[in-house]
Amino acid sequence: QVHLVESGGGLVKPGGSLRLSCAASGVVYTPYVVGWFRQAPGKERELLSAITWSDANTYYADFLEGRFAISRDNAKNTVYLQMNNLKPEDTAVYLCGASWWVTNDIRTMGSHTRYWGQGTQVTVSS
């Protein structure tokens, strides 16, 4: 029913920037929260950032050190992740997920994500 498609990944040098997009289709009821995750080889999926749809409350993982910014375009059903000052450690598959579970702690959204995109590869290398 709901499909999420990520785009914007690629190869970038350390210190560079990318903007990822997560476009949703088939949405009847807007999700409560949409998040960006990443998964590197041999590591567990981790939540990077999330944004509530109605009031645009945001969450950022501490380890991002202020380098990333999440935003949404309601008219386009799209969530963006602006990534600046990229590091080799940022290399991973980046995924977006949507949850309709209403919670006062959006950090837990991964446990309630109903739909996932297939991911877009981000490689940071010199």
CSV table of N, CA and C in Angstrom, one decimal:
chain,number,residue,atom,x,y,z
A,1,GLN,N,0.8,-1.2,0.0
A,1,GLN,CA,0.0,0.0,0.0
A,1,GLN,C,0.9,1.3,0.0
A,2,VAL,N,1.7,1.4,1.0
A,2,VAL,CA,2.6,2.6,1.1
A,2,VAL,C,3.9,2.1,0.6
A,3,HIS,N,4.5,2.9,-0.2
A,3,HIS,CA,5.8,2.7,-0.8
A,3,HIS,C,6.7,3.9,-0.5
A,4,LEU,N,7.9,3.6,0.0
A,4,LEU,CA,8.9,4.6,0.3
A,4,LEU,C,10.1,4.4,-0.6
A,5,VAL,N,10.6,5.4,-1.2
A,5,VAL,CA,11.7,5.3,-2.1
A,5,VAL,C,12.7,6.4,-1.8
A,6,GLU,N,13.9,5.9,-1.4
A,6,GLU,CA,15.0,6.8,-1.1
A,6,GLU,C,15.8,7.1,-2.4
A,7,SER,N,16.4,8.3,-2.4
A,7,SER,CA,17.3,8.7,-3.5
A,7,SER,C,18.3,9.7,-2.9
A,8,GLY,N,19.3,9.9,-3.7
A,8,GLY,CA,20.3,10.9,-3.4
A,8,GLY,C,21.6,10.4,-2.9
A,9,GLY,N,21.8,9.1,-2.7
A,9,GLY,CA,23.0,8.6,-2.3
A,9,GLY,C,24.1,8.6,-3.4
A,10,GLY,N,25.3,8.2,-3.0
A,10,GLY,CA,26.3,8.1,-4.0
A,10,GLY,C,27.7,8.2,-3.3
A,11,LEU,N,28.7,8.4,-4.1
A,11,LEU,CA,30.1,8.5,-3.6
A,11,LEU,C,30.5,9.9,-3.4
A,12,VAL,N,31.0,10.2,-2.3
A,12,VAL,CA,31.4,11.6,-1.9
A,12,VAL,C,32.7,11.6,-1.1
A,13,LYS,N,33.5,12.6,-1.3
A,13,LYS,CA,34.7,12.7,-0.5
A,13,LYS,C,34.5,13.2,0.9
A,14,PRO,N,35.4,12.8,1.8
A,14,PRO,CA,35.2,13.3,3.2
A,14,PRO,C,35.1,14.9,3.2
A,15,GLY,N,34.2,15.3,4.0
A,15,GLY,CA,33.9,16.8,4.1
A,15,GLY,C,32.8,17.2,3.1
A,16,GLY,N,32.4,16.4,2.2
A,16,GLY,CA,31.4,16.7,1.3
A,16,GLY,C,30.0,16.6,1.8
A,17,SER,N,29.0,16.9,1.0
A,17,SER,CA,27.6,16.9,1.4
A,17,SER,C,26.7,16.2,0.4
A,18,LEU,N,25.6,15.6,1.0
A,18,LEU,CA,24.6,15.0,0.2
A,18,LEU,C,23.3,15.3,0.8
A,19,ARG,N,22.2,15.3,-0.1
A,19,ARG,CA,20.9,15.4,0.4
A,19,ARG,C,20.1,14.2,0.0
A,20,LEU,N,19.6,13.5,0.9
A,20,LEU,CA,18.8,12.3,0.6
A,20,LEU,C,17.3,12.7,0.6
A,21,SER,N,16.6,12.0,-0.2
A,21,SER,CA,15.1,12.2,-0.3
A,21,SER,C,14.4,10.9,0.0
A,22,CYS,N,13.3,10.9,0.7
A,22,CYS,CA,12.4,9.8,1.0
A,22,CYS,C,11.1,10.2,0.5
A,23,ALA,N,10.7,9.7,-0.6
A,23,ALA,CA,9.4,10.0,-1.2
A,23,ALA,C,8.4,8.9,-1.0
A,24,ALA,N,7.2,9.2,-0.5
A,24,ALA,CA,6.2,8.3,-0.1
A,24,ALA,C,5.0,8.3,-1.1
A,25,SER,N,4.5,7.2,-1.4
A,25,SER,CA,3.3,7.1,-2.3
A,25,SER,C,2.3,6.1,-1.6
A,26,GLY,N,1.0,6.2,-2.0
A,26,GLY,CA,0.0,5.4,-1.5
A,26,GLY,C,-0.4,5.7,0.0
A,27,VAL,N,-0.1,6.9,0.4
A,27,VAL,CA,-0.4,7.2,1.8
A,27,VAL,C,-1.8,7.7,1.9
A,28,VAL,N,-2.6,7.0,2.8
A,28,VAL,CA,-4.0,7.4,3.0
A,28,VAL,C,-4.0,8.3,4.3
A,29,TYR,N,-3.4,7.9,5.4
A,29,TYR,CA,-3.2,8.6,6.6
A,29,TYR,C,-1.8,8.9,6.8
A,30,THR,N,-1.5,10.2,7.1
A,30,THR,CA,-0.1,10.6,7.2
A,30,THR,C,0.5,9.9,8.4
A,31,PRO,N,1.7,9.5,8.3
A,31,PRO,CA,2.4,8.9,9.5
A,31,PRO,C,2.6,9.9,10.6
A,32,TYR,N,2.7,9.3,11.8
A,32,TYR,CA,3.0,10.1,12.9
A,32,TYR,C,4.5,10.6,12.9
A,33,VAL,N,5.4,9.8,12.5
A,33,VAL,CA,6.8,10.1,12.4
A,33,VAL,C,7.5,9.4,11.3
A,34,VAL,N,8.4,10.1,10.7
A,34,VAL,CA,9.3,9.5,9.6
A,34,VAL,C,10.7,9.6,10.1
A,35,GLY,N,11.5,8.6,9.9
A,35,GLY,CA,12.8,8.6,10.4
A,35,GLY,C,13.8,8.2,9.3
A,36,TRP,N,15.0,8.6,9.5
A,36,TRP,CA,16.2,8.2,8.6
A,36,TRP,C,17.0,7.3,9.5
A,37,PHE,N,17.4,6.1,8.9
A,37,PHE,CA,18.2,5.1,9.6
A,37,PHE,C,19.4,4.8,8.7
A,38,ARG,N,20.4,4.2,9.2
A,38,ARG,CA,21.5,3.7,8.4
A,38,ARG,C,22.0,2.4,8.9
A,39,GLN,N,22.5,1.5,8.1
A,39,GLN,CA,23.0,0.3,8.5
A,39,GLN,C,24.3,0.0,7.7
A,40,ALA,N,25.4,-0.1,8.4
A,40,ALA,CA,26.7,-0.4,7.9
A,40,ALA,C,27.0,-1.9,7.9
A,41,PRO,N,27.8,-2.4,7.1
A,41,PRO,CA,28.1,-3.8,7.1
A,41,PRO,C,28.6,-4.3,8.5
A,42,GLY,N,27.9,-5.4,8.9
A,42,GLY,CA,28.3,-5.9,10.2
A,42,GLY,C,27.8,-5.2,11.4
A,43,LYS,N,27.0,-4.2,11.2
A,43,LYS,CA,26.4,-3.4,12.3
A,43,LYS,C,24.9,-3.4,12.3
A,44,GLU,N,24.3,-3.1,13.4
A,44,GLU,CA,22.9,-3.0,13.5
A,44,GLU,C,22.4,-1.7,12.9
A,45,ARG,N,21.2,-1.7,12.5
A,45,ARG,CA,20.5,-0.5,12.0
A,45,ARG,C,20.4,0.5,13.1
A,46,GLU,N,20.7,1.8,12.9
A,46,GLU,CA,20.6,2.8,13.9
A,46,GLU,C,19.8,4.0,13.4
A,47,LEU,N,19.1,4.6,14.3
A,47,LEU,CA,18.3,5.8,14.0
A,47,LEU,C,19.2,7.0,14.0
A,48,LEU,N,19.1,7.8,12.9
A,48,LEU,CA,19.8,9.0,12.8
A,48,LEU,C,19.0,10.2,13.2
A,49,SER,N,17.8,10.3,12.6
A,49,SER,CA,17.0,11.5,12.8
A,49,SER,C,15.6,11.1,12.5
A,50,ALA,N,14.6,11.9,13.1
A,50,ALA,CA,13.2,11.6,12.9
A,50,ALA,C,12.5,12.9,13.0
A,51,ILE,N,11.3,13.0,12.3
A,51,ILE,CA,10.5,14.2,12.3
A,51,ILE,C,9.1,13.8,12.4
A,52,THR,N,8.3,14.4,13.2
A,52,THR,CA,6.9,14.2,13.3
A,52,THR,C,6.2,14.9,12.1
A,53,TRP,N,5.2,14.3,11.6
A,53,TRP,CA,4.6,14.9,10.4
A,53,TRP,C,3.8,16.2,10.6
A,54,SER,N,3.0,16.2,11.7
A,54,SER,CA,2.1,17.3,11.9
A,54,SER,C,2.7,18.5,12.5
A,55,ASP,N,3.6,18.4,13.4
A,55,ASP,CA,4.2,19.6,14.1
A,55,ASP,C,5.7,19.7,13.9
A,56,ALA,N,6.3,18.8,13.1
A,56,ALA,CA,7.7,18.9,12.7
A,56,ALA,C,8.7,18.9,13.9
A,57,ASN,N,8.3,18.2,15.0
A,57,ASN,CA,9.2,18.0,16.1
A,57,ASN,C,10.3,17.0,15.6
A,58,THR,N,11.6,17.3,15.9
A,58,THR,CA,12.7,16.6,15.4
A,58,THR,C,13.5,15.9,16.5
A,59,TYR,N,14.2,14.9,16.1
A,59,TYR,CA,15.2,14.2,16.9
A,59,TYR,C,16.4,14.0,16.1
A,60,TYR,N,17.6,14.1,16.8
A,60,TYR,CA,18.9,13.8,16.2
A,60,TYR,C,19.7,13.0,17.1
A,61,ALA,N,20.3,12.0,16.6
A,61,ALA,CA,21.3,11.2,17.4
A,61,ALA,C,22.5,12.1,17.7
A,62,ASP,N,22.9,11.9,19.0
A,62,ASP,CA,24.0,12.7,19.4
A,62,ASP,C,25.3,12.5,18.6
A,63,PHE,N,25.5,11.3,18.1
A,63,PHE,CA,26.8,11.1,17.4
A,63,PHE,C,26.8,11.8,16.0
A,64,LEU,N,25.7,12.4,15.6
A,64,LEU,CA,25.8,13.1,14.3
A,64,LEU,C,26.5,14.5,14.5
A,65,GLU,N,26.6,14.9,15.7
A,65,GLU,CA,27.4,16.1,16.0
A,65,GLU,C,26.9,17.4,15.3
A,66,GLY,N,25.6,17.4,15.0
A,66,GLY,CA,25.0,18.6,14.4
A,66,GLY,C,25.3,18.7,12.9
A,67,ARG,N,25.8,17.6,12.3
A,67,ARG,CA,26.1,17.6,10.9
A,67,ARG,C,24.9,17.4,9.9
A,68,PHE,N,23.9,16.8,10.4
A,68,PHE,CA,22.7,16.4,9.6
A,68,PHE,C,21.5,17.3,10.0
A,69,ALA,N,20.6,17.5,9.0
A,69,ALA,CA,19.4,18.2,9.3
A,69,ALA,C,18.2,17.5,8.5
A,70,ILE,N,17.1,17.3,9.2
A,70,ILE,CA,16.0,16.6,8.6
A,70,ILE,C,14.9,17.7,8.3
A,71,SER,N,14.1,17.5,7.3
A,71,SER,CA,13.1,18.4,6.9
A,71,SER,C,12.0,17.6,6.2
A,72,ARG,N,10.8,18.2,6.0
A,72,ARG,CA,9.8,17.5,5.3
A,72,ARG,C,9.0,18.5,4.4
A,73,ASP,N,8.5,18.0,3.3
A,73,ASP,CA,7.6,18.8,2.4
A,73,ASP,C,6.3,18.1,2.4
A,74,ASN,N,5.3,18.6,3.1
A,74,ASN,CA,4.0,18.0,3.2
A,74,ASN,C,3.3,17.8,1.8
A,75,ALA,N,3.4,18.8,1.0
A,75,ALA,CA,2.8,18.7,-0.3
A,75,ALA,C,3.4,17.6,-1.2
A,76,LYS,N,4.6,17.3,-1.0
A,76,LYS,CA,5.3,16.3,-1.9
A,76,LYS,C,5.4,14.9,-1.2
A,77,ASN,N,4.9,14.8,0.1
A,77,ASN,CA,5.1,13.6,0.8
A,77,ASN,C,6.5,13.1,0.8
A,78,THR,N,7.4,14.0,1.1
A,78,THR,CA,8.8,13.7,1.0
A,78,THR,C,9.5,14.3,2.3
A,79,VAL,N,10.4,13.4,2.7
A,79,VAL,CA,11.3,13.8,3.9
A,79,VAL,C,12.7,13.8,3.4
A,80,TYR,N,13.5,14.8,3.8
A,80,TYR,CA,14.9,15.0,3.3
A,80,TYR,C,15.8,14.9,4.5
A,81,LEU,N,17.0,14.5,4.2
A,81,LEU,CA,18.1,14.5,5.1
A,81,LEU,C,19.3,15.1,4.5
A,82,GLN,N,19.6,16.3,5.0
A,82,GLN,CA,20.8,17.1,4.5
A,82,GLN,C,22.0,16.6,5.3
A,83,MET,N,23.0,16.1,4.7
A,83,MET,CA,24.2,15.6,5.4
A,83,MET,C,25.4,16.4,4.9
A,84,ASN,N,26.0,17.0,5.9
A,84,ASN,CA,27.2,17.9,5.7
A,84,ASN,C,28.4,17.3,6.4
A,85,ASN,N,29.5,17.7,5.9
A,85,ASN,CA,30.8,17.3,6.5
A,85,ASN,C,30.9,15.8,6.7
A,86,LEU,N,30.6,15.1,5.7
A,86,LEU,CA,30.5,13.6,5.7
A,86,LEU,C,31.9,13.0,6.0
A,87,LYS,N,31.9,12.0,6.8
A,87,LYS,CA,33.1,11.2,7.2
A,87,LYS,C,33.0,9.8,6.7
A,88,PRO,N,34.2,9.2,6.5
A,88,PRO,CA,34.2,7.8,6.1
A,88,PRO,C,33.3,6.9,7.0
A,89,GLU,N,33.2,7.2,8.3
A,89,GLU,CA,32.3,6.4,9.2
A,89,GLU,C,30.9,6.5,8.8
A,90,ASP,N,30.5,7.5,8.0
A,90,ASP,CA,29.1,7.6,7.6
A,90,ASP,C,28.7,6.7,6.5
A,91,THR,N,29.7,5.9,5.9
A,91,THR,CA,29.4,5.0,4.8
A,91,THR,C,28.4,3.9,5.3
A,92,ALA,N,27.3,3.8,4.6
A,92,ALA,CA,26.3,2.8,5.0
A,92,ALA,C,25.2,2.9,4.0
A,93,VAL,N,24.2,2.0,4.1
A,93,VAL,CA,23.0,2.0,3.4
A,93,VAL,C,22.0,2.9,4.3
A,94,TYR,N,21.5,3.9,3.6
A,94,TYR,CA,20.6,4.8,4.4
A,94,TYR,C,19.1,4.5,4.0
A,95,LEU,N,18.3,4.3,5.0
A,95,LEU,CA,16.9,3.9,4.8
A,95,LEU,C,16.0,4.9,5.5
A,96,CYS,N,14.8,5.1,5.0
A,96,CYS,CA,13.8,5.8,5.7
A,96,CYS,C,12.7,4.8,6.1
A,97,GLY,N,12.0,5.2,7.1
A,97,GLY,CA,10.9,4.4,7.6
A,97,GLY,C,9.8,5.3,8.2
A,98,ALA,N,8.6,4.8,8.1
A,98,ALA,CA,7.4,5.5,8.6
A,98,ALA,C,6.6,4.7,9.6
A,99,SER,N,6.2,5.5,10.7
A,99,SER,CA,5.5,4.8,11.8
A,99,SER,C,4.2,5.6,12.0
A,100,TRP,N,3.1,4.9,12.3
A,100,TRP,CA,1.9,5.5,12.6
A,100,TRP,C,1.6,5.4,14.1
A,101,TRP,N,2.6,4.9,14.9
A,101,TRP,CA,2.4,4.7,16.3
A,101,TRP,C,2.7,6.1,17.0
A,102,VAL,N,1.7,6.6,17.7
A,102,VAL,CA,1.9,7.8,18.5
A,102,VAL,C,2.6,7.6,19.8
A,103,THR,N,3.7,8.2,20.0
A,103,THR,CA,4.5,8.1,21.2
A,103,THR,C,5.1,9.4,21.6
A,104,ASN,N,5.4,9.5,22.9
A,104,ASN,CA,6.0,10.7,23.4
A,104,ASN,C,7.6,10.6,23.3
A,105,ASP,N,8.1,9.5,22.7
A,105,ASP,CA,9.5,9.3,22.6
A,105,ASP,C,9.7,8.7,21.2
A,106,ILE,N,10.0,9.6,20.2
A,106,ILE,CA,10.1,9.2,18.8
A,106,ILE,C,11.4,8.4,18.6
A,107,ARG,N,12.3,8.4,19.6
A,107,ARG,CA,13.5,7.6,19.4
A,107,ARG,C,13.2,6.1,19.3
A,108,THR,N,12.0,5.7,19.7
A,108,THR,CA,11.6,4.3,19.7
A,108,THR,C,10.9,3.9,18.4
A,109,MET,N,10.9,4.8,17.4
A,109,MET,CA,10.1,4.6,16.2
A,109,MET,C,10.5,3.4,15.4
A,110,GLY,N,11.8,3.0,15.5
A,110,GLY,CA,12.2,1.8,14.7
A,110,GLY,C,11.4,0.6,15.1
A,111,SER,N,11.0,0.4,16.3
A,111,SER,CA,10.3,-0.7,16.7
A,111,SER,C,8.9,-0.8,16.2
A,112,HIS,N,8.4,0.4,15.7
A,112,HIS,CA,7.0,0.5,15.3
A,112,HIS,C,6.9,0.9,13.8
A,113,THR,N,8.0,0.9,13.1
A,113,THR,CA,8.0,1.3,11.7
A,113,THR,C,7.2,0.2,10.9
A,114,ARG,N,6.3,0.7,10.1
A,114,ARG,CA,5.4,-0.2,9.3
A,114,ARG,C,6.0,-0.4,7.9
A,115,TYR,N,6.5,0.6,7.4
A,115,TYR,CA,7.1,0.6,6.0
A,115,TYR,C,8.5,1.1,6.0
A,116,TRP,N,9.3,0.4,5.2
A,116,TRP,CA,10.7,0.8,4.9
A,116,TRP,C,10.9,1.0,3.5
A,117,GLY,N,11.8,1.9,3.1
A,117,GLY,CA,12.3,1.9,1.8
A,117,GLY,C,13.4,0.9,1.6
A,118,GLN,N,13.9,0.8,0.4
A,118,GLN,CA,14.9,-0.2,0.0
A,118,GLN,C,16.3,0.3,0.3
A,119,GLY,N,16.5,1.6,0.5
A,119,GLY,CA,17.7,2.1,0.9
A,119,GLY,C,18.5,2.7,-0.3
A,120,THR,N,19.4,3.6,0.1
A,120,THR,CA,20.3,4.2,-0.9
A,120,THR,C,21.7,4.2,-0.3
A,121,GLN,N,22.7,3.8,-1.1
A,121,GLN,CA,24.0,3.6,-0.6
A,121,GLN,C,24.7,5.0,-0.6
A,122,VAL,N,25.4,5.3,0.6
A,122,VAL,CA,26.2,6.4,0.7
A,122,VAL,C,27.6,5.9,1.0
A,123,THR,N,28.6,6.3,0.2
A,123,THR,CA,30.0,5.9,0.4
A,123,THR,C,30.8,7.2,0.5
A,124,VAL,N,31.5,7.3,1.6
A,124,VAL,CA,32.4,8.5,1.8
A,124,VAL,C,33.8,8.0,1.8
A,125,SER,N,34.5,8.4,0.8
A,125,SER,CA,35.9,7.9,0.6
A,125,SER,C,36.7,8.9,-0.2
A,126,SER,N,38.0,9.0,0.1
A,126,SER,CA,38.9,9.9,-0.7
A,126,SER,C,39.5,9.2,-1.8
